[in-house]
XYZ file of C-alpha atoms in Angstrom:
731
model
C -68.871 -5.505 -35.092
C -66.651 -5.188 -32.057
C -63.924 -7.286 -33.649
C -64.029 -5.219 -36.837
C -63.883 -1.997 -34.877
C -60.837 -3.164 -32.941
C -59.093 -4.152 -36.163
C -59.685 -0.768 -37.652
C -58.264 0.949 -34.592
C -55.152 -1.224 -34.607
C -54.482 -0.486 -38.257
C -54.357 3.197 -37.490
C -51.792 2.892 -34.660
C -48.387 4.464 -35.430
C -45.794 2.696 -33.254
C -43.416 5.653 -33.543
C -45.947 7.790 -31.706
C -45.330 5.874 -28.485
C -42.198 6.292 -26.289
C -41.038 2.710 -26.801
C -42.404 2.312 -30.279
C -39.247 3.293 -32.077
C -37.180 1.080 -29.809
C -39.444 -1.917 -30.562
C -39.139 -1.230 -34.278
C -35.352 -1.132 -33.979
C -35.273 -4.407 -32.073
C -37.499 -6.015 -34.723
C -35.267 -4.728 -37.522
C -32.137 -6.034 -35.768
C -33.776 -9.441 -35.391
C -34.593 -9.557 -39.109
C -31.031 -8.554 -40.020
C -29.375 -10.916 -37.517
C -27.452 -12.840 -40.202
C -25.619 -9.609 -41.066
C -24.147 -9.589 -37.569
C -22.141 -12.646 -38.596
C -19.702 -10.313 -40.317
C -18.583 -9.135 -36.869
C -17.642 -12.608 -35.666
C -14.323 -12.769 -37.574
C -13.322 -9.411 -36.081
C -14.221 -10.574 -32.596
C -12.336 -13.839 -33.196
C -9.257 -11.863 -34.248
C -9.502 -9.717 -31.115
C -9.833 -12.870 -29.043
C -6.716 -14.391 -30.609
C -4.828 -11.141 -29.937
C -5.813 -11.131 -26.268
C -5.126 -14.858 -25.874
C -1.649 -14.617 -27.417
C -0.854 -11.583 -25.261
C -2.050 -13.364 -22.123
C -0.025 -16.514 -22.826
C 3.061 -14.469 -23.714
C 2.925 -12.494 -20.475
C 2.326 -15.691 -18.494
C 5.412 -17.228 -20.069
C 7.559 -14.122 -19.623
C 6.717 -12.898 -16.110
C 8.100 -14.896 -13.148
C 5.691 -16.183 -10.488
C 2.842 -16.490 -13.004
C 0.672 -19.591 -12.979
C 2.334 -20.956 -16.111
C 5.751 -20.776 -14.432
C 4.708 -22.309 -11.129
C 6.895 -25.409 -11.049
C 5.142 -26.670 -7.916
C 2.157 -27.525 -10.113
C 2.182 -30.365 -12.649
C 2.239 -29.343 -16.298
C -1.346 -30.497 -16.778
C -2.593 -28.234 -13.984
C -0.743 -25.312 -15.523
C -2.432 -25.985 -18.862
C -5.819 -25.959 -17.125
C -4.931 -22.617 -15.528
C -4.107 -21.188 -18.950
C -7.512 -22.390 -20.127
C -9.143 -20.645 -17.172
C -7.176 -17.459 -17.814
C -8.260 -17.316 -21.460
C -11.865 -18.180 -20.552
C -11.912 -15.333 -18.027
C -10.453 -12.988 -20.613
C -13.209 -14.060 -23.002
C -15.900 -13.104 -20.500
C -14.464 -9.606 -20.116
C -13.853 -9.277 -23.865
C -17.507 -10.142 -24.576
C -18.663 -7.672 -21.916
C -16.464 -4.859 -23.248
C -17.312 -5.486 -26.917
C -20.972 -5.840 -26.001
C -20.942 -2.488 -24.229
C -19.193 -0.773 -27.140
C -21.573 -2.481 -29.572
C -24.537 -1.219 -27.559
C -23.185 2.324 -27.766
C -22.749 1.932 -31.511
C -26.292 0.606 -31.887
C -27.726 3.507 -29.891
C -25.777 5.918 -32.052
C -27.096 4.423 -35.314
C -30.688 4.206 -34.127
C -31.143 7.564 -32.474
C -28.296 9.920 -33.399
C -27.541 9.319 -37.068
C -27.717 13.030 -37.847
C -25.847 14.229 -34.759
C -22.277 14.491 -36.034
C -20.926 15.893 -32.776
C -22.490 13.094 -30.742
C -21.106 10.448 -33.088
C -17.663 11.991 -32.744
C -17.956 12.044 -28.958
C -19.104 8.412 -28.906
C -16.122 7.404 -31.007
C -13.757 9.335 -28.757
C -15.315 7.753 -25.679
C -14.946 4.257 -27.147
C -11.296 4.935 -27.974
C -10.631 6.370 -24.524
C -12.340 3.432 -22.836
C -10.297 0.947 -24.871
C -7.097 2.821 -24.032
C -7.958 2.906 -20.331
C -8.737 -0.822 -20.218
C -5.436 -1.649 -21.929
C -3.602 0.703 -19.582
C -5.194 -0.909 -16.534
C -4.421 -4.363 -17.952
C -0.750 -3.475 -18.475
C -0.509 -1.758 -15.090
C -1.993 -4.820 -13.406
C 0.601 -7.102 -14.996
C 3.299 -4.569 -14.080
C 2.151 -4.569 -10.460
C 2.199 -8.361 -10.441
C 5.686 -8.415 -11.922
C 6.923 -6.214 -9.075
C 4.789 -7.333 -6.138
C 3.092 -10.615 -7.156
C -0.353 -9.117 -6.838
C -2.740 -7.803 -9.483
C -4.907 -4.723 -9.257
C -8.121 -5.403 -7.345
C -10.598 -3.586 -5.130
C -8.144 -3.330 -2.223
C -5.505 -1.847 -4.535
C -7.949 0.776 -5.733
C -8.957 1.630 -2.167
C -5.288 2.043 -1.245
C -4.285 4.087 -4.299
C -7.392 6.212 -4.822
C -6.638 8.875 -2.165
C -3.132 9.589 -3.521
C -2.644 8.368 -7.113
C -0.141 11.069 -8.043
C 2.084 10.316 -5.079
C 2.199 6.668 -6.109
C 3.731 7.788 -9.387
C 6.690 9.130 -7.422
C 7.798 5.533 -6.804
C 6.995 4.362 -10.336
C 9.641 4.402 -13.029
C 8.580 7.350 -15.206
C 10.047 5.758 -18.345
C 8.071 2.561 -17.741
C 4.893 4.496 -17.035
C 5.200 6.540 -20.222
C 6.005 3.404 -22.213
C 2.871 1.741 -20.879
C 0.760 4.785 -21.762
C 2.122 4.828 -25.326
C 1.701 1.055 -25.784
C -1.891 1.289 -24.563
C -2.559 4.044 -27.107
C -1.037 1.967 -29.910
C -3.007 -1.063 -28.749
C -6.287 0.840 -28.776
C -5.622 1.938 -32.385
C -4.781 -1.636 -33.393
C -7.961 -2.995 -31.787
C -10.375 -0.335 -32.968
C -9.004 0.429 -36.404
C -6.318 -1.831 -37.818
C -7.691 -5.287 -36.922
C -11.249 -4.623 -38.253
C -9.888 -3.257 -41.534
C -7.387 -6.087 -41.860
C -9.965 -8.820 -41.236
C -12.494 -7.289 -43.649
C -9.917 -7.625 -46.442
C -9.728 -11.388 -45.888
C -11.600 -13.711 -48.246
C -14.869 -14.962 -46.797
C -13.586 -18.536 -46.644
C -10.636 -17.476 -44.435
C -12.941 -15.505 -42.174
C -15.143 -18.560 -41.717
C -12.135 -20.755 -40.954
C -10.926 -18.207 -38.402
C -14.310 -18.309 -36.675
C -14.299 -22.110 -36.783
C -10.849 -22.349 -35.170
C -11.866 -19.754 -32.612
C -14.963 -21.766 -31.733
C -12.953 -24.943 -31.238
C -10.376 -23.181 -29.040
C -13.094 -21.546 -26.982
C -14.560 -24.974 -26.408
C -11.180 -26.370 -25.362
C -10.633 -23.489 -22.924
C -14.080 -23.827 -21.396
C -13.634 -27.581 -21.084
C -10.208 -27.062 -19.508
C -11.680 -24.582 -17.031
C -14.365 -27.107 -16.122
C -11.806 -29.861 -15.535
C -9.732 -27.412 -13.499
C -12.665 -26.861 -11.170
C -13.065 -30.621 -10.839
C -9.333 -30.876 -10.195
C -9.467 -28.469 -7.242
C -13.058 -28.163 -6.145
C -14.359 -31.624 -5.317
C -14.810 -32.398 -1.638
C -12.173 -35.111 -1.518
C -9.538 -32.908 -3.208
C -10.086 -29.457 -1.682
C -7.567 -30.039 1.110
C -4.817 -31.616 -0.994
C -1.652 -29.615 -1.604
C -1.976 -29.489 -5.402
C -5.635 -28.479 -5.208
C -4.817 -25.632 -2.834
C -1.929 -24.504 -5.044
C -4.195 -24.663 -8.095
C -6.883 -22.538 -6.436
C -4.401 -19.926 -5.223
C -2.708 -19.751 -8.615
C -6.083 -19.514 -10.361
C -7.186 -16.500 -8.315
C -3.850 -14.797 -7.706
C -1.374 -15.654 -10.485
C -3.339 -16.400 -13.665
C -3.731 -12.878 -14.967
C -5.658 -9.663 -14.282
C -9.013 -10.976 -15.517
C -9.081 -14.157 -13.382
C -7.943 -12.075 -10.410
C -10.822 -9.625 -10.884
C -13.250 -12.545 -11.124
C -11.811 -13.990 -7.934
C -12.093 -10.607 -6.242
C -15.749 -10.329 -7.281
C -16.470 -13.855 -6.032
C -14.720 -13.049 -2.760
C -17.030 -10.090 -2.195
C -20.115 -12.060 -3.213
C -19.189 -14.859 -0.841
C -18.012 -12.503 1.874
C -18.094 -13.945 5.358
C -18.073 -11.712 8.425
C -14.445 -11.173 9.366
C -13.101 -12.895 12.438
C -13.371 -10.133 14.963
C -14.587 -10.430 18.536
C -13.991 -9.177 22.061
C -13.117 -11.466 24.937
C -15.030 -10.311 28.004
C -12.447 -11.610 30.491
C -9.681 -9.319 29.155
C -9.498 -6.048 31.085
C -10.033 -2.890 29.038
C -8.812 0.530 30.205
C -10.991 3.466 29.143
C -9.846 6.980 30.017
C -12.088 10.063 29.906
C -11.109 13.102 27.865
C -9.641 15.969 29.858
C -8.794 19.543 28.887
C -5.150 20.346 28.197
C -5.219 23.051 30.858
C -6.209 20.487 33.466
C -3.496 18.078 32.366
C -0.790 20.772 32.462
C -1.898 21.889 35.897
C -1.525 18.389 37.363
C 1.103 16.685 35.183
C 4.338 18.035 36.677
C 6.325 15.606 38.832
C 9.357 17.432 40.262
C 12.047 17.687 39.212
C 10.763 18.805 35.827
C 13.176 19.369 32.957
C 12.717 21.822 30.086
C 15.013 19.871 27.817
C 14.874 20.127 24.052
C 13.369 17.069 22.365
C 14.258 15.629 18.952
C 12.601 12.517 17.520
C 14.531 11.173 14.514
C 12.644 8.687 12.337
C 14.788 7.095 9.621
C 13.056 5.547 6.630
C 13.344 1.736 6.311
C 15.965 1.422 9.059
C 16.539 -2.208 9.977
C 17.881 -2.871 13.449
C 20.666 -5.102 12.111
C 22.369 -2.127 10.437
C 23.701 -0.872 13.792
C 26.622 -2.409 15.682
C 24.705 -2.719 18.925
C 22.091 -4.836 17.146
C 24.664 -7.190 15.659
C 25.839 -5.458 12.481
C 29.112 -6.904 11.210
C 30.193 -3.688 9.493
C 30.109 -0.013 10.375
C 27.249 1.470 8.378
C 26.144 4.386 10.579
C 29.135 5.477 12.727
C 27.430 8.591 14.115
C 24.405 6.596 15.222
C 26.683 3.880 16.631
C 28.365 6.586 18.730
C 24.940 7.786 19.862
C 23.976 4.286 21.038
C 27.018 4.169 23.356
C 25.598 7.005 25.468
C 21.953 5.974 25.164
C 19.426 3.490 26.443
C 19.059 0.985 23.616
C 16.021 -1.275 23.340
C 17.013 -4.502 21.631
C 13.492 -5.882 21.288
C 11.571 -2.966 19.779
C 8.808 -3.056 17.188
C 7.148 -0.539 14.936
C 3.363 -0.589 14.644
C 2.990 -0.986 10.875
C 4.894 -2.041 7.783
C 3.947 1.086 5.797
C 4.879 4.696 6.448
C 1.464 6.367 6.479
C 0.599 4.288 9.543
C 4.065 3.975 11.055
C 5.554 7.473 11.075
C 2.788 9.207 13.041
C 2.685 6.602 15.819
C 5.764 7.776 17.798
C 4.205 11.241 17.989
C 0.664 10.236 18.919
C 1.150 7.062 20.996
C -1.968 5.779 19.240
C -2.161 2.469 17.406
C -2.694 3.185 13.687
C -5.540 0.684 13.212
C -8.621 2.849 12.680
C -10.707 0.981 10.116
C -11.356 -2.504 8.766
C -9.990 -1.308 5.403
C -7.100 0.886 4.290
C -7.363 4.184 6.150
C -6.736 7.722 4.916
C -6.578 10.478 7.535
C -9.498 12.880 7.031
C -9.503 16.610 7.565
C -10.613 17.578 11.068
C -11.132 14.047 12.401
C -13.794 13.656 15.071
C -11.687 11.455 17.341
C -9.367 13.044 19.950
C -5.664 13.199 19.146
C -3.122 14.612 21.537
C 0.333 14.441 20.000
C 3.428 14.940 22.085
C 4.035 18.409 20.659
C 0.516 19.439 21.702
C 1.591 18.818 25.293
C 4.950 20.532 24.882
C 3.418 23.526 23.114
C 1.142 24.028 26.110
C 4.298 24.114 28.252
C 5.878 26.894 26.202
C 7.973 24.898 23.728
C 8.641 25.896 20.135
C 7.508 23.034 17.908
C 8.416 21.944 14.381
C 8.206 19.060 11.918
C 10.991 18.606 9.360
C 10.229 15.817 6.914
C 11.996 14.759 3.731
C 8.776 12.964 2.841
C 5.537 14.336 1.479
C 3.134 14.379 4.399
C 0.133 14.484 2.095
C 0.711 10.747 1.598
C -2.314 8.989 3.060
C -3.517 12.317 4.452
C -0.885 12.252 7.216
C -0.742 16.031 7.195
C -4.390 16.120 8.286
C -3.488 14.078 11.351
C -0.305 16.006 12.168
C -1.670 19.525 11.839
C -3.290 19.958 15.224
C -2.692 23.709 15.357
C 0.334 23.346 17.625
C 3.135 23.077 15.040
C 5.009 26.353 14.656
C 7.003 25.291 11.600
C 6.034 22.507 9.177
C 8.618 21.647 6.511
C 8.072 18.772 4.085
C 8.527 17.871 0.426
C 5.296 19.489 -0.745
C 6.329 22.997 0.416
C 10.066 22.698 -0.287
C 11.213 25.050 -3.057
C 14.311 23.056 -3.974
C 14.846 19.853 -5.974
C 12.927 16.629 -5.326
C 13.351 13.088 -6.582
C 11.325 10.930 -8.938
C 11.990 7.407 -10.155
C 13.787 6.913 -13.439
C 15.316 3.726 -14.679
C 17.495 1.971 -12.157
C 17.837 4.906 -9.738
C 16.064 8.185 -9.149
C 16.254 11.435 -11.051
C 16.928 14.755 -9.342
C 14.767 17.389 -11.001
C 15.205 21.105 -10.427
C 12.186 23.328 -9.727
C 13.057 25.699 -12.560
C 12.041 23.103 -15.101
C 8.298 23.779 -15.162
C 7.630 20.881 -17.506
C 9.329 18.369 -15.231
C 7.334 15.726 -13.444
C 8.792 16.768 -10.079
C 7.806 20.396 -10.546
C 4.299 19.438 -11.659
C 3.771 17.144 -8.669
C 5.103 19.811 -6.314
C 2.626 22.345 -7.620
C -0.165 19.827 -7.056
C 1.071 19.047 -3.507
C 2.216 15.571 -4.539
C 5.982 16.072 -4.676
C 8.304 13.193 -3.895
C 11.204 13.211 -1.442
C 13.736 15.810 -0.397
C 17.445 15.112 -0.040
C 18.019 14.783 3.716
C 20.814 17.358 3.693
C 18.231 20.056 2.927
C 15.908 18.816 5.654
C 18.648 18.851 8.281
C 19.842 22.237 7.031
C 16.348 23.686 7.440
C 16.143 22.306 10.982
C 19.505 23.786 11.988
C 18.498 27.143 10.563
C 15.237 27.058 12.515
C 17.007 26.174 15.780
C 19.388 29.094 15.313
C 16.468 31.502 15.373
C 15.132 30.308 18.748
C 17.787 32.017 20.878
C 18.167 29.111 23.286
C 14.478 28.628 24.085
C 13.268 25.016 24.461
C 12.105 23.299 21.293
C 10.606 20.090 19.986
C 11.469 18.656 16.545
C 10.017 15.638 14.770
C 12.313 14.752 11.878
C 11.607 12.215 9.127
C 14.617 11.333 6.952
C 13.987 9.663 3.592
C 17.240 9.163 1.675
C 17.223 5.504 2.713
C 13.913 4.899 0.949
C 14.062 2.607 -2.053
C 15.765 3.091 -4.547
C 18.306 4.340 -1.964
C 19.260 7.670 -3.519
C 22.512 9.439 -2.683
C 24.097 12.370 -4.545
C 26.284 11.401 -7.466
C 29.379 12.930 -5.882
C 28.895 11.062 -2.596
C 31.571 8.351 -2.268
C 30.042 4.898 -1.940
C 31.507 2.672 0.743
C 29.712 -0.576 -0.013
C 27.820 -0.684 -3.312
C 28.799 0.037 -6.918
C 28.274 3.478 -8.405
C 26.336 2.036 -11.330
C 24.007 -0.932 -11.426
C 23.369 -3.265 -14.303
C 19.803 -3.828 -13.137
C 16.855 -1.910 -11.732
C 15.767 -1.647 -8.108
C 12.032 -1.169 -8.079
C 9.540 -1.211 -5.259
C 9.190 -4.848 -4.275
C 11.268 -6.085 -7.206
C 14.907 -6.641 -8.067
C 16.856 -9.720 -9.254
C 17.042 -12.291 -6.477
C 20.655 -13.085 -7.290
C 21.523 -9.430 -6.533
C 20.354 -9.376 -2.926
C 23.788 -8.608 -1.489
C 24.405 -5.875 -4.045
C 21.068 -4.259 -3.164
C 21.875 -4.546 0.543
C 25.138 -2.734 -0.152
C 23.337 0.037 -2.039
C 20.875 0.271 0.850
C 23.779 0.502 3.302
C 25.280 3.382 1.306
C 22.022 5.284 1.605
C 22.166 4.781 5.373
C 25.759 6.051 5.365
C 24.468 9.223 3.745
C 21.613 9.547 6.256
C 24.113 9.008 9.069
C 26.219 11.891 7.770
C 23.207 14.211 7.975
C 22.384 13.021 11.493
C 26.012 13.675 12.458
C 25.650 17.276 11.194
C 22.654 17.845 13.444
C 24.192 16.239 16.520
C 27.467 18.081 16.035
C 25.600 21.381 15.758
C 23.907 20.719 19.094
C 27.251 19.911 20.728
C 29.176 22.895 19.368
C 26.393 25.311 20.316
C 26.067 24.122 23.907
C 22.712 22.330 23.552
C 23.790 18.715 23.847
C 23.586 18.593 27.622
C 19.946 19.679 27.652
C 18.553 17.755 24.665
C 16.683 14.461 24.493
C 17.293 12.536 21.269
C 15.166 9.552 20.234
C 16.130 7.618 17.114
C 14.173 4.849 15.432
C 13.068 3.556 12.033
C 9.517 3.986 10.791
C 9.788 0.312 9.771
C 12.481 -2.014 8.507
C 13.150 -3.383 5.037
C 12.808 -6.807 3.446
C 15.244 -8.464 1.075
C 13.248 -11.572 0.095
C 13.539 -13.198 3.527
C 9.894 -14.190 3.155
C 9.488 -13.892 -0.588
C 8.991 -10.131 -0.864
C 11.241 -7.077 -1.004
C 10.964 -3.554 0.404
C 8.078 -2.957 2.873
C 4.311 -2.216 3.030
C 3.723 -5.944 2.956
C 3.655 -8.820 5.445
C 4.518 -8.032 9.073
C 7.546 -10.272 9.487
C 10.393 -9.123 11.707
C 12.718 -7.920 8.953
C 10.140 -5.162 8.485
C 8.734 -4.832 12.013
C 11.872 -4.991 14.195
C 13.476 -1.540 14.374
C 16.147 0.144 16.481
C 14.959 2.292 19.367
C 17.592 4.546 20.932
C 16.846 7.086 23.680
C 19.540 9.513 24.783
C 18.823 12.030 27.554
C 20.870 14.082 30.011
C 21.574 11.968 33.089
C 20.013 8.824 31.606
C 22.241 5.838 32.290
C 23.358 4.187 29.021
C 22.682 0.500 28.630
C 20.882 -2.247 26.816
C 17.258 -3.202 27.457
C 15.757 -6.522 26.397
C 12.216 -5.648 27.457
C 9.504 -5.577 24.793
C 9.072 -2.060 23.376
C 7.033 -0.465 20.613
C 6.534 2.884 18.938
C 3.525 3.828 21.052
C 5.935 3.898 24.032
C 8.071 6.750 22.694
C 5.871 9.712 23.620
C 5.098 8.440 27.167
C 8.806 7.801 27.798
C 9.756 11.316 26.709
C 7.171 12.927 28.997
C 8.467 10.897 31.939
C 12.021 12.050 31.159
C 10.785 15.634 31.339
C 9.137 14.970 34.684
C 5.587 14.868 33.368
C 2.837 12.332 33.880
C 1.883 10.257 30.849
C -1.001 11.919 29.035
C -4.216 9.855 29.407
C -4.724 9.682 25.638
C -1.496 7.707 25.095
C -1.867 3.956 24.500
C 1.790 3.206 25.213
C 3.766 3.009 28.430
C 6.883 4.604 29.905
C 9.905 2.417 29.128
C 12.349 4.109 31.497
C 10.614 4.250 34.869
C 8.414 1.175 34.843
C 9.062 -2.472 35.648
C 9.208 -4.712 32.560
C 6.142 -6.921 32.227
C 6.983 -10.438 30.952
C 3.375 -10.760 29.760
C 3.378 -7.545 27.780
C 1.750 -7.488 24.322
C 2.859 -5.631 21.188
C 0.313 -5.064 18.422
C 0.889 -4.367 14.731
C -1.051 -3.975 11.500
C -0.632 -3.829 7.716
C -3.457 -2.691 5.440
C -2.213 -2.398 1.872
C -2.887 -4.078 -1.445
C 0.058 -6.368 -0.650
C -1.028 -7.536 2.800
C -3.928 -7.317 5.220
C -2.431 -8.631 8.433
C -2.716 -8.080 12.169
C -0.158 -9.292 14.675
C 0.643 -9.698 18.350
C 3.951 -10.455 20.075
C 3.652 -11.844 23.601
C 5.738 -14.200 25.752
C 8.252 -14.845 22.942
C 5.521 -15.914 20.527
C 4.283 -13.997 17.512
C 0.834 -14.576 16.054
C -0.173 -13.156 12.655
C -3.730 -13.136 11.384
C -3.794 -12.959 7.575
C -7.157 -11.584 6.497
C -6.566 -12.387 2.813
C -5.933 -16.041 3.625
C -8.279 -16.183 6.649
C -5.695 -18.031 8.712
C -3.255 -17.679 11.623
C 0.524 -18.009 11.564
C 2.423 -18.692 14.803
C 6.161 -18.368 15.400
C 8.316 -19.158 18.418
C 10.649 -16.156 18.403
C 12.978 -17.662 21.001
C 13.652 -20.810 18.956
C 12.941 -19.343 15.518
C 13.801 -15.611 15.430
C 13.799 -15.591 11.611
C 10.168 -16.797 11.513
C 10.772 -19.718 9.187
C 8.600 -22.391 10.852
C 4.862 -21.802 11.258
C 3.793 -23.877 14.286
C 0.132 -22.828 14.406
C -1.173 -26.312 13.647
C 0.850 -27.899 16.450
C 0.123 -25.257 19.119
C -3.655 -24.652 19.097
C -3.725 -23.569 22.752
C -1.206 -20.777 22.188
C -2.960 -19.749 18.993
C -6.291 -19.476 20.800
C -4.844 -17.505 23.690
C -3.057 -14.982 21.479
C -5.943 -14.806 18.993
C -8.330 -13.776 21.773
C -6.110 -10.841 22.662
C -5.351 -9.892 19.065
C -8.989 -9.964 17.996
C -10.077 -8.104 21.130
C -7.568 -5.348 20.378
C -8.628 -5.283 16.742
C -12.320 -5.112 17.600
C -11.849 -2.345 20.158
C -9.756 -0.224 17.794
C -12.126 -0.484 14.838
C -15.278 -0.047 16.914
C -13.895 2.974 18.743
C -13.019 4.891 15.585
C -16.356 3.974 13.994
C -18.391 5.332 16.948
C -18.337 9.142 16.981
C -20.217 9.175 20.275
C -17.156 7.745 22.014
C -14.936 10.462 20.516
C -16.568 13.137 22.642
C -16.070 11.437 25.983
C -13.078 9.075 25.963
C -9.694 8.370 24.433
C -8.901 5.193 22.423
C -9.153 2.089 24.647
C -6.213 0.104 25.993
C -6.078 -3.669 26.241
C -4.505 -4.281 29.633
C -1.698 -6.845 29.795
């Protein structure tokens, strides 16, 4: 009786009455109709062939790809192509599976909801377009910089995506957007319709060929892993090259897989503190207390101007060995100044480098790419904070957009009387176009420049306007002391000068494009000449400012400091421009200090950007503020054991460096290895001697990692921010 009763109850159950009943019915129906899903295989096979052909074509076309790596044997390159296509297959299955799931949900639950079906279709089209756009952008980034988009790239670009577009060729960007739209239509509409018109026998043959090729690619990927991954081969040169090419040069999809594996296999970064290295920790003091005790008679109420020139290499000035006169006004300035021949910037990219001369703080504040937040918790005393407390008028005049990386959040301490930069300039700004840059007027509301300006993401200002604004501001001060921080940008790639400006070195028109990190290698000298012409133009604007000071009786009571935010690379180490590895073509910069009564001359002592603010205060007769991490260069004895620290945290390079006792040590976090150079014997940093000098590597690594640990830990601990300034690693 019990069994009969249970049977009767079961017969009366309606599965649709339960929450998961309808879902179970749908799964059962799909299982019964599984053979019908075979009609989708030819479409998927056609999509796979499309992606595979595109991947192989781009590999063959773009330099530095795995297919074109002549250091690898042809067989290894074939295996890398197999791995690239296999990786693409994984992502293609995942994407199609996700879209198929959405389609299944739509058919099962929303067959009568026309609006929802339309939205699902629009979402699928938008997702396909976005994936194609990201795919094309990743290959474009690799073409220019030899790196694909990954998690570090996203972290770097996310805070300021619109500003990045300022340095992207607008024509190329629009072309990529249009091609992605066309590609999404081809994938979602044209290919399915085209394949469905094929005879069944051709569809089956297509699937059969696809299956064989998939097998070949998977087998090739397997042999590739054997080729590079066995214990006895992992340390061989070809195995290392294969692994690097697999993860970094085989296409966007393999690179994303490698990035995921890197995070899954993440090892704690090499970061420690050596207890036997002395650390200086200074307590926070009120500005009133500092001002009351800082004066060291005789004090001088001289005007102060800090000139930071974009991408200024030291070798462009005569005093640093230039063979031609590029910046005559600056060359004249060096003859009456103290010139530091062995000076370094603190970073290879502007968002870290340009604020350092003002703050005397090392820019390393996080283990990942750092964006300056609003109202940071850590103490920051910039040089104009001190001078404002002493009655100075203060101003920043920048041809750049200080919203880049949130720099404006760091600079706006409440003690800047006048803040001029690209985002609040009402005149024309520049955007990339083709081989140069395009000057767009603000009256054109539809222009890219005008749109970015209105969204606070405008590009650069012609330096003549920046200098003109500064002169106008000085005129209104009636002789009262002032401080100016000036950032000049006309020498930024692609080295823009007005069309009517006569070129002294380079041609007026180029037959090729100069892009960030990319130009033809056989055109290096031409690009250097174009770069030199941009410096000629910057020099003319500097001459205007200096001449104004002289003709208006201010020269004899003005301190002028000139430097570059960083240098510029021209493939000396395989890359162009900056924001990449911290080799000396990017890190060595001129440092020129001119002050009333300061004896001109050349200094060979080690100097760095954190030393600028302390040196200026000493010139004015003031004690160095306790928050500064640098030292006075003019009234202190050179220390032969002094250390200089530097950092790069971009999608192109994660590196930390130290220069000490004529040696330079670089820790590459991407590669997890050290590079060591003897700067006395090898100033061009061509021979890595780390393997032959383990003692020197260990000694410098202890200091570098101690500095790195202290910096990161300090900025991560808000408790320290209330009681002490950033720590100093004593030499």
